[in-house]
Short mmCIF file of C-alpha atoms and ligand atoms in Angstrom, two decimals:
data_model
loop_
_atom_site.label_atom_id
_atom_site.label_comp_id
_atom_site.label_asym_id
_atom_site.label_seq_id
_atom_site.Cartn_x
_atom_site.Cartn_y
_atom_site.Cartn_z
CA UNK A 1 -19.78 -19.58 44.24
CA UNK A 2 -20.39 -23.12 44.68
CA UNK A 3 -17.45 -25.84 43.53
CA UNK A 4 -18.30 -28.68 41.35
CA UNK A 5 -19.69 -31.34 43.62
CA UNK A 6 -16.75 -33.81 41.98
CA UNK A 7 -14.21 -31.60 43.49
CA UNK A 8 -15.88 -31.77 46.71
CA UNK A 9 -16.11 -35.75 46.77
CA UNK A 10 -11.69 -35.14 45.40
CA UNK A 11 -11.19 -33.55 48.44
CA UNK A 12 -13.00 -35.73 50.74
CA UNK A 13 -10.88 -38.76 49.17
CA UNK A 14 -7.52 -36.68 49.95
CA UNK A 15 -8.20 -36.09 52.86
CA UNK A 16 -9.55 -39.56 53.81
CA UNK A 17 -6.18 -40.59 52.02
CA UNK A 18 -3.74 -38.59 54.37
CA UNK A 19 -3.41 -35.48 52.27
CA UNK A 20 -3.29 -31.71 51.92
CA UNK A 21 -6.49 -29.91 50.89
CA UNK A 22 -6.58 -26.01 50.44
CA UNK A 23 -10.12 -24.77 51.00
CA UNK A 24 -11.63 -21.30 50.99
CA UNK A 25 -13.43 -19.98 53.64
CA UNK A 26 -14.85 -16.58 54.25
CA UNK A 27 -11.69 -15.30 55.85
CA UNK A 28 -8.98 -16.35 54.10
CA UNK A 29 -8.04 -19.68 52.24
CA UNK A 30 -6.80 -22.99 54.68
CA UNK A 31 -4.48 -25.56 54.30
CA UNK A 32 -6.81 -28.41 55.58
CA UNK A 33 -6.06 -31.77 57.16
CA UNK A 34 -7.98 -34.25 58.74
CA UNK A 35 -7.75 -33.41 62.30
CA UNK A 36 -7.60 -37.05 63.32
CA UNK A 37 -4.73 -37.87 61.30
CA UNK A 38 -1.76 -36.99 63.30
CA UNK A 39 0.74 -37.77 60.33
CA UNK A 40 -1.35 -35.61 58.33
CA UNK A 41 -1.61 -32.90 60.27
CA UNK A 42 2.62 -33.01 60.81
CA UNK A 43 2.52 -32.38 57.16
CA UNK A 44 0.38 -29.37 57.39
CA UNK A 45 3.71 -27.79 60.23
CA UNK A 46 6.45 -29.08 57.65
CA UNK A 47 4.45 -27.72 54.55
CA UNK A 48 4.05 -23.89 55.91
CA UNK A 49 7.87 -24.16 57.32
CA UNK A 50 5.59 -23.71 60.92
CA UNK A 51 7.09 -24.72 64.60
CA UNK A 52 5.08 -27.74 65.72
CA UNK A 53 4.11 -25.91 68.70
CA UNK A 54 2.43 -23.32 67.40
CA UNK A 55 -1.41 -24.73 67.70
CA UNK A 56 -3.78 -24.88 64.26
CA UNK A 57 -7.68 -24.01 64.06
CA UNK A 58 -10.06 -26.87 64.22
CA UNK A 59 -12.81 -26.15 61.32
CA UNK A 60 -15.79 -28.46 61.98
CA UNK A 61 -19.47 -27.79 60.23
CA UNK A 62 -21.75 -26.98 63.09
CA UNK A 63 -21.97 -25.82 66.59
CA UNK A 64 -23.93 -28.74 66.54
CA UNK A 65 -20.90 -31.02 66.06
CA UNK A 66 -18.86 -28.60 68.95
CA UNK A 67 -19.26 -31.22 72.16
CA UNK A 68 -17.37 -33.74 70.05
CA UNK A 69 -14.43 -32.15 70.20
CA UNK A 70 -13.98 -30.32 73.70
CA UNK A 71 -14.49 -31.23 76.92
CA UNK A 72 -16.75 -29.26 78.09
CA UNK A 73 -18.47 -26.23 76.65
CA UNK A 74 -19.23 -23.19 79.23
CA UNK A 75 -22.50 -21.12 79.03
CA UNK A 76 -20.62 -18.28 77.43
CA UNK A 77 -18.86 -20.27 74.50
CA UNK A 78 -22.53 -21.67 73.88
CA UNK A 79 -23.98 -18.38 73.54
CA UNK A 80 -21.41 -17.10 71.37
CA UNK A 81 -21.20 -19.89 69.36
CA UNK A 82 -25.70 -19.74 69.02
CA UNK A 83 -24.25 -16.19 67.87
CA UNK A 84 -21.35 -16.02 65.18
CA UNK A 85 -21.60 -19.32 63.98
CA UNK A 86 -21.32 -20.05 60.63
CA UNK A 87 -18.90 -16.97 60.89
CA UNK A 88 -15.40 -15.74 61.54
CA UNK A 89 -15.25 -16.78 65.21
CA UNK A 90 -12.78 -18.93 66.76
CA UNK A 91 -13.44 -20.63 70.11
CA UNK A 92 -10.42 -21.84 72.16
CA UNK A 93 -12.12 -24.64 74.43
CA UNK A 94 -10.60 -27.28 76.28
CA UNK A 95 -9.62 -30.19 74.16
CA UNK A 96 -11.59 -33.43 73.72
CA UNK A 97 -10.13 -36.76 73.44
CA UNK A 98 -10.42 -36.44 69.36
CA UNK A 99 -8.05 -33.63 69.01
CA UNK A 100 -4.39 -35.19 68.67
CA UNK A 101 -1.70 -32.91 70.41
CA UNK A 102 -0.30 -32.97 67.13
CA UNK A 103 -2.94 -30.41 66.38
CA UNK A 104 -2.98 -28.16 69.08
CA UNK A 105 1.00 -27.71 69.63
CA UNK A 106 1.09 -30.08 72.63
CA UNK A 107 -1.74 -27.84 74.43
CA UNK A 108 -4.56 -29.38 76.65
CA UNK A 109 -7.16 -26.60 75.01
CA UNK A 110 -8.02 -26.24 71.39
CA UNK A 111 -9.47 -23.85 69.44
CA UNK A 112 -12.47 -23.99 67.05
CA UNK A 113 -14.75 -22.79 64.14
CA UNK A 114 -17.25 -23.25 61.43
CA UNK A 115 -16.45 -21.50 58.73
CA UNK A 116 -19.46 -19.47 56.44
CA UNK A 117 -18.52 -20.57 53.42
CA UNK A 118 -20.33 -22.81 50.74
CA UNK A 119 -17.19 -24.84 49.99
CA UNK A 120 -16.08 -25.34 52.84
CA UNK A 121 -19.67 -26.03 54.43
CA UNK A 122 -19.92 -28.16 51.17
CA UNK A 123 -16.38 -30.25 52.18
CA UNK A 124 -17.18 -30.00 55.94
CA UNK A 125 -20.29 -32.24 55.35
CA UNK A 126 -19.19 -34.58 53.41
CA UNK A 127 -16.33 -35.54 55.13
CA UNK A 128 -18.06 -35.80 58.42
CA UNK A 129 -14.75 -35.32 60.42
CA UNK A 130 -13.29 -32.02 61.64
CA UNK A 131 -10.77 -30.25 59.38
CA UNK A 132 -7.18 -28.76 60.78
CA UNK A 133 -6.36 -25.55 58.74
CA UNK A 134 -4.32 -22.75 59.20
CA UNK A 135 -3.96 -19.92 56.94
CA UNK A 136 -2.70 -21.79 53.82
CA UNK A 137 0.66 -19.84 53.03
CA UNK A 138 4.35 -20.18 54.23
CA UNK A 139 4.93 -19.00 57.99
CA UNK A 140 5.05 -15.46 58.60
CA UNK A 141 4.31 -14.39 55.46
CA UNK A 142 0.74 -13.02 53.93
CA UNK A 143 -2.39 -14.92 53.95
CA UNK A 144 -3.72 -15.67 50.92
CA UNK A 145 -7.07 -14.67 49.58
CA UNK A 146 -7.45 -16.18 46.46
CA UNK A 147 -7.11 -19.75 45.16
CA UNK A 148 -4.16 -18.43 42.86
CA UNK A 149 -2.59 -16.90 46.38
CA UNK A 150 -2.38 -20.54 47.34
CA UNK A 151 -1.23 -22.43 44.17
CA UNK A 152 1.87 -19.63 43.70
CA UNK A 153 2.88 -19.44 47.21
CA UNK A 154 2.79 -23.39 47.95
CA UNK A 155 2.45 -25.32 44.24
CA UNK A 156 2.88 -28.65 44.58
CA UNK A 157 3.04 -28.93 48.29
CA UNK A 158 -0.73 -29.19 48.42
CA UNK A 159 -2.45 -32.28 47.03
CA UNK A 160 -5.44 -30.57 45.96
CA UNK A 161 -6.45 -27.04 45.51
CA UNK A 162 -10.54 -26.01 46.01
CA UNK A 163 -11.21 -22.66 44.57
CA UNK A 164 -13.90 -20.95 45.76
CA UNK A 165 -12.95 -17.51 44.79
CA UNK A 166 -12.16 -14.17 46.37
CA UNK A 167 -12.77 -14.44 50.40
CA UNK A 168 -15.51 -12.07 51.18
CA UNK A 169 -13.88 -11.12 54.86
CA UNK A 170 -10.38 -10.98 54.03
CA UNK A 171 -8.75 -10.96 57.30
CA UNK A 172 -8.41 -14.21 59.77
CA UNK A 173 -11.30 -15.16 62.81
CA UNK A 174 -11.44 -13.30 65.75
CA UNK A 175 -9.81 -16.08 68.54
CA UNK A 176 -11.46 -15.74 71.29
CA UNK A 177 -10.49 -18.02 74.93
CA UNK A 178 -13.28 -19.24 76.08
CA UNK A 179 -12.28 -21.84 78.63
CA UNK A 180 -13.09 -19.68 81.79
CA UNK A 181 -16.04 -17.69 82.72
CA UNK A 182 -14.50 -14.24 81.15
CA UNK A 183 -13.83 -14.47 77.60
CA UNK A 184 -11.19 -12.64 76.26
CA UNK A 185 -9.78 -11.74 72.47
CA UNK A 186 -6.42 -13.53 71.41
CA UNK A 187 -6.67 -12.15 68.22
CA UNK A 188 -8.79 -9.48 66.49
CA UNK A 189 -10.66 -10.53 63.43
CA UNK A 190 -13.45 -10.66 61.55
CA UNK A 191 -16.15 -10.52 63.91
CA UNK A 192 -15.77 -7.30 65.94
CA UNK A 193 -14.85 -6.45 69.27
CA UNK A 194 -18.29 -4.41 69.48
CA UNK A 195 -20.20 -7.37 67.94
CA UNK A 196 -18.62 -9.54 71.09
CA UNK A 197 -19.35 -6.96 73.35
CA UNK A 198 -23.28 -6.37 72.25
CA UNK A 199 -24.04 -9.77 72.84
CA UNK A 200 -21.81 -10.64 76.22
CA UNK A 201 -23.31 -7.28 77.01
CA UNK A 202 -20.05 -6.86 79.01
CA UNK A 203 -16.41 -5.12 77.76
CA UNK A 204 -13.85 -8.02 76.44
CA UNK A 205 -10.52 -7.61 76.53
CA UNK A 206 -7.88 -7.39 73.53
CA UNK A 207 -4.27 -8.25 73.94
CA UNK A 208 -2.61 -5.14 74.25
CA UNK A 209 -0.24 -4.54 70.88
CA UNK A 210 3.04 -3.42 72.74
CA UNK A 211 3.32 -6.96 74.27
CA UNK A 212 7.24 -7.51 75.61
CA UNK A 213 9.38 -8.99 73.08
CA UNK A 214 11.03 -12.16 73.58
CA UNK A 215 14.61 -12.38 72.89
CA UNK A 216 15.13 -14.27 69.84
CA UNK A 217 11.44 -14.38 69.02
CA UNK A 218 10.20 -12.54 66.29
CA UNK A 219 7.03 -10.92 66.09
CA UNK A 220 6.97 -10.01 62.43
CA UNK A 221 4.01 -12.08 60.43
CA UNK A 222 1.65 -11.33 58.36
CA UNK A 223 4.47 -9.95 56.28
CA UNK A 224 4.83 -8.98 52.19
CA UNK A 225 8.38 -9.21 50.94
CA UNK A 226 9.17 -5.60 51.33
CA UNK A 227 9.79 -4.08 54.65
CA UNK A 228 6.52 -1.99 56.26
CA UNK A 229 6.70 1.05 57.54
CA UNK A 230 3.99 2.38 59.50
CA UNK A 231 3.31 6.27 60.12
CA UNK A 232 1.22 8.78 61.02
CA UNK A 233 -1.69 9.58 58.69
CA UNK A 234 -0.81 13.25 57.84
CA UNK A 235 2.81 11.76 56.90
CA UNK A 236 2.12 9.08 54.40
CA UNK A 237 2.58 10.59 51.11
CA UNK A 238 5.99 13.51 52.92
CA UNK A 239 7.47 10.17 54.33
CA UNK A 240 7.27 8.18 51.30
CA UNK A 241 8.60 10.77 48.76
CA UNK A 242 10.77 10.93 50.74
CA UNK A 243 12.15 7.56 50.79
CA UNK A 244 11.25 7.12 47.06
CA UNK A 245 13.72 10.24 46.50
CA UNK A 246 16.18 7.94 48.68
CA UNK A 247 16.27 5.82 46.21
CA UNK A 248 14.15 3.22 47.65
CA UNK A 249 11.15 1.42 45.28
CA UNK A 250 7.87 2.64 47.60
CA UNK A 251 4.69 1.36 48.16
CA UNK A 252 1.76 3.15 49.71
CA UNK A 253 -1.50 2.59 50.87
CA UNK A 254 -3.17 6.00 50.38
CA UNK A 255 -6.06 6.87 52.54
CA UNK A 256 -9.14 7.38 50.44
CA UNK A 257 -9.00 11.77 52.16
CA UNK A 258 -5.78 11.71 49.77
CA UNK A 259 -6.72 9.67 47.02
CA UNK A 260 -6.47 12.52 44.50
CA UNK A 261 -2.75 13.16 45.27
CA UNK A 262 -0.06 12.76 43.19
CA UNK A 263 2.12 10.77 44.98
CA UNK A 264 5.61 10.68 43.36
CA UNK A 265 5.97 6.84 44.27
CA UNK A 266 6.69 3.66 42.75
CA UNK A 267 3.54 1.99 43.32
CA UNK A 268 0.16 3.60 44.87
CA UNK A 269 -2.86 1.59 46.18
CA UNK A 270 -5.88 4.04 46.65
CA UNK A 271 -7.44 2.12 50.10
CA UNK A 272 -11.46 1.53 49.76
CA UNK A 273 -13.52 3.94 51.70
CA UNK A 274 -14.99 1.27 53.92
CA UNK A 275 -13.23 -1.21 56.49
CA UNK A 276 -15.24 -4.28 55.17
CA UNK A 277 -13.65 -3.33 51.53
CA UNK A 278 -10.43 -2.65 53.09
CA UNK A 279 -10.30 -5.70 55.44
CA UNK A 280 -11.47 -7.84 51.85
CA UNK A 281 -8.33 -5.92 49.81
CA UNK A 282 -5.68 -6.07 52.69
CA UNK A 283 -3.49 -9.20 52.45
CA UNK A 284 -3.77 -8.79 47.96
CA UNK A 285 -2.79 -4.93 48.22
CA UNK A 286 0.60 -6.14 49.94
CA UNK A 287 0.79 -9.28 47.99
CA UNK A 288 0.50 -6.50 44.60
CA UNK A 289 3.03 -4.07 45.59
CA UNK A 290 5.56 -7.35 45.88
CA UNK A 291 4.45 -8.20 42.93
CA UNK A 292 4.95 -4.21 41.47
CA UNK A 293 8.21 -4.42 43.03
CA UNK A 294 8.46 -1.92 46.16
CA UNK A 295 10.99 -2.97 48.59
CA UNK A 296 9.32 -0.45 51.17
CA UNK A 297 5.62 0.14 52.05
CA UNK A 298 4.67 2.89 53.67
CA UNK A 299 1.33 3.52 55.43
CA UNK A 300 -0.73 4.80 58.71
CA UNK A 301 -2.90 2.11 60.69
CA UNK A 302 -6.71 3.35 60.46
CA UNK A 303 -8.94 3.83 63.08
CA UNK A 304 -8.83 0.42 66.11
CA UNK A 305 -12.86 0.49 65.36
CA UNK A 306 -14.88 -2.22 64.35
CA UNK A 307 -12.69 -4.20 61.30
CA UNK A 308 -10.24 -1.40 61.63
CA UNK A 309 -9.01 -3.30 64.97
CA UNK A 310 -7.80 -6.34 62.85
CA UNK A 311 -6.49 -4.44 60.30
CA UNK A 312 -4.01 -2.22 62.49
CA UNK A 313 -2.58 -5.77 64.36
CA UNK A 314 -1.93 -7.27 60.76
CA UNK A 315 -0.44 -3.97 60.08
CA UNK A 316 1.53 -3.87 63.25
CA UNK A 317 2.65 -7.83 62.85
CA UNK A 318 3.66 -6.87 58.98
CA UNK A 319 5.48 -3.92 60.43
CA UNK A 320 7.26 -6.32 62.90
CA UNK A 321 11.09 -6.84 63.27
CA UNK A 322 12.15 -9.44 60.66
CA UNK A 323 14.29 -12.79 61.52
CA UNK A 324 17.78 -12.28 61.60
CA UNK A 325 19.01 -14.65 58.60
O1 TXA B 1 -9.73 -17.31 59.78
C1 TXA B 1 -8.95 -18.11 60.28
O2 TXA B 1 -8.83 -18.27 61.50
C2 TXA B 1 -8.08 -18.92 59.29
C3 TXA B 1 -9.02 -19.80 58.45
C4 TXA B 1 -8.27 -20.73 57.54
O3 TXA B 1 -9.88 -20.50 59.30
N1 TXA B 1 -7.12 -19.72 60.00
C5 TXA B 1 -6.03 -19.20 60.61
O4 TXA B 1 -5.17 -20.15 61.13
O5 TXA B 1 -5.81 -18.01 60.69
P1 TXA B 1 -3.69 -19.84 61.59
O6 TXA B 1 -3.10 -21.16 61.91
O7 TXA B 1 -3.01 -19.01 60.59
O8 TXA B 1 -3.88 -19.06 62.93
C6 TXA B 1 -4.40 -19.77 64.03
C7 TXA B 1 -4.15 -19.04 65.30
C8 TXA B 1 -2.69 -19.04 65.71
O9 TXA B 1 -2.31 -17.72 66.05
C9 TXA B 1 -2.68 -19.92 66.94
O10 TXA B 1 -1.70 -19.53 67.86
C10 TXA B 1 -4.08 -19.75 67.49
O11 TXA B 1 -4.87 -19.68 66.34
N2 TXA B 1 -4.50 -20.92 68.27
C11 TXA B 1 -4.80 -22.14 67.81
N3 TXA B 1 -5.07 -22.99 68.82
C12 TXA B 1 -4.95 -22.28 69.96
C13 TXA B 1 -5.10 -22.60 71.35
N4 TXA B 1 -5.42 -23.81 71.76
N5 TXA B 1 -4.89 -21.60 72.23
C14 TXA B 1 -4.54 -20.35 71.82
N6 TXA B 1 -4.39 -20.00 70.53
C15 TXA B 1 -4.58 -20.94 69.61
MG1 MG B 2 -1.85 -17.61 59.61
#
């Protein structure tokens, strides 16, 4: 879906003005800023309730455009960038001159992408600069999918709201460091582990999901408003009878092997037979059984295959221990 080329030339002017654009991309919707614009981009930490040091994506519109913004771009970066680009790819590259610290969290690397999506390739061009964006919602809590995602979660906050409809990946880029010689994955996303691997024709590494817990950190993220409970797959629907019967309002994602069950629940979401579908439906399932009320969700992590690797860390992230308040 293409957006009016008036909004596109709107958005160029707020963000050549100093302001807040959400855009959609294939993953999930940003909260965009010119990257150059240091007071700008503060805005962007302030708006999400975000700790400055936590470093934002980059979004530029080409690999073409990639040298102005690093330092230096090794052999392996190139190639993968030749590869996945437009797509759902982030590089983390040393950072060039252009990038304000402001940007990156006070770190001397930065990370990258160009986004596959119409609007956004449609904004990206026009504006000429590089665009700051993280995932366009308050920190910690679901990304949103959806221009409506973004105008209920952050209203007013943004100057300017492109809609480009439903994102057709659902889940955020895969972050991949590529500042030495031997890539590795930050974070799992939406290009796949074996898609990296095929074309590094090598094994990549993937940060291992029972990483040691800082004291006073929080890992939870990625989270809907009710609590997440992850279990085993034959235990879904026991489990959450169970804690319906409690007395709590439960959610559950039902794996499409069960789908005909009669789940005495509050809320059921019947999960897509594919990843891809389930990867696309993951952050507006969560986001619906808020909305339907459940103050639990119950449900198994899927298979740590192909898309089903990014799904199980948003799972695990959701499932997280929550901020003491
Ligand atoms: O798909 C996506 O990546 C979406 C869309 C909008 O592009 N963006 C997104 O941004 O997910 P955000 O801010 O929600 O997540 C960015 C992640 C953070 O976990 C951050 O720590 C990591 O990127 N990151 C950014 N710069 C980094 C750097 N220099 N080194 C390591 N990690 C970095
Ligand atoms: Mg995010």
């Amino acid at each position: 879906m293409m957006a009016r080329t008036p909004d596109i030339e709107k958005a160029v002017e707020v963000l050549r003005t100093g302001g807040l654009v959400a855009l959609p991309t294939e993953t999930v919707y940003g909260l965009g800023a010119n990257a150059e614009d240091p007071v700008a981009v503060a805005r962007i930490f302030r708006v999400k309730g975000r700790p400055p040091s936590h470093p934002l994506i980059v979004h530029i519109g080409g690999a073409e455009h990639l040298d102005d913004w690093v330092q230096e771009v090794p052999a392996t970066a190139r190639l993968l960038a030749e590869h996945f680009w437009p797509g759902p790819l982030t590089l983390v590259l040393r950072r060039g001159r252009r990038v304000p610290l402001e940007a990156t969290g006070g770190l001397e690397t930065v990370a990258v992408r160009v986004p596959d999506h119409p609007v956004a390739q449609a904004l990206l061009s026009a504006f000429g600069g590089g665009v700051t964006a993280p995932s366009a919602n308050r920190f910690g809590s679901v990304s949103p999918t959806t221009a409506d995602h973004v105008r209920a979660e952050l209203g007013d906050a943004v100057d300017f709201v492109l809609d480009g409809g439903s994102c057709e990946v659902g889940v955020e880029s895969t972050i991949v460091d590529a500042t030495g010689d031997i890539p590795s994955i930050l974070r799992p996303g939406g290009v796949t582990r074996e898609d990296l691997e095929a074309v590094l024709k090598c094994p990549i590494t993937v940060p291992s999901t029972s990483q040691v817990r800082v004291p006073g950190q929080h890992p939870s993220h990625y989270a809907p408003r009710a609590r997440v409970v992850l279990v085993e797959p034959e235990k879904v629907v026991a489990e959450a009878e169970l804690a319906q019967e409690l007395g709590h309002q439960v959610g559950v994602f039902l794996p499409p092997s069960l789908t005909d069950a009669s789940v005495k629940v509050h809320a059921v979401v019947a999960l897509p037979a594919s990843t891809a579908a389930y990867a696309r439906g993951l952050y507006g399932f969560l986001r619906e059984l808020d909305q339907r009320g459940c103050d639990l969700i119950i449900v198994s992590l899927p298979t740590e295959e192909g898309l089903g690797l990014a799904i199980a860390n948003r799972l695990r992230r959701a499932a997280g221990p929550r901020p003491t308040v």
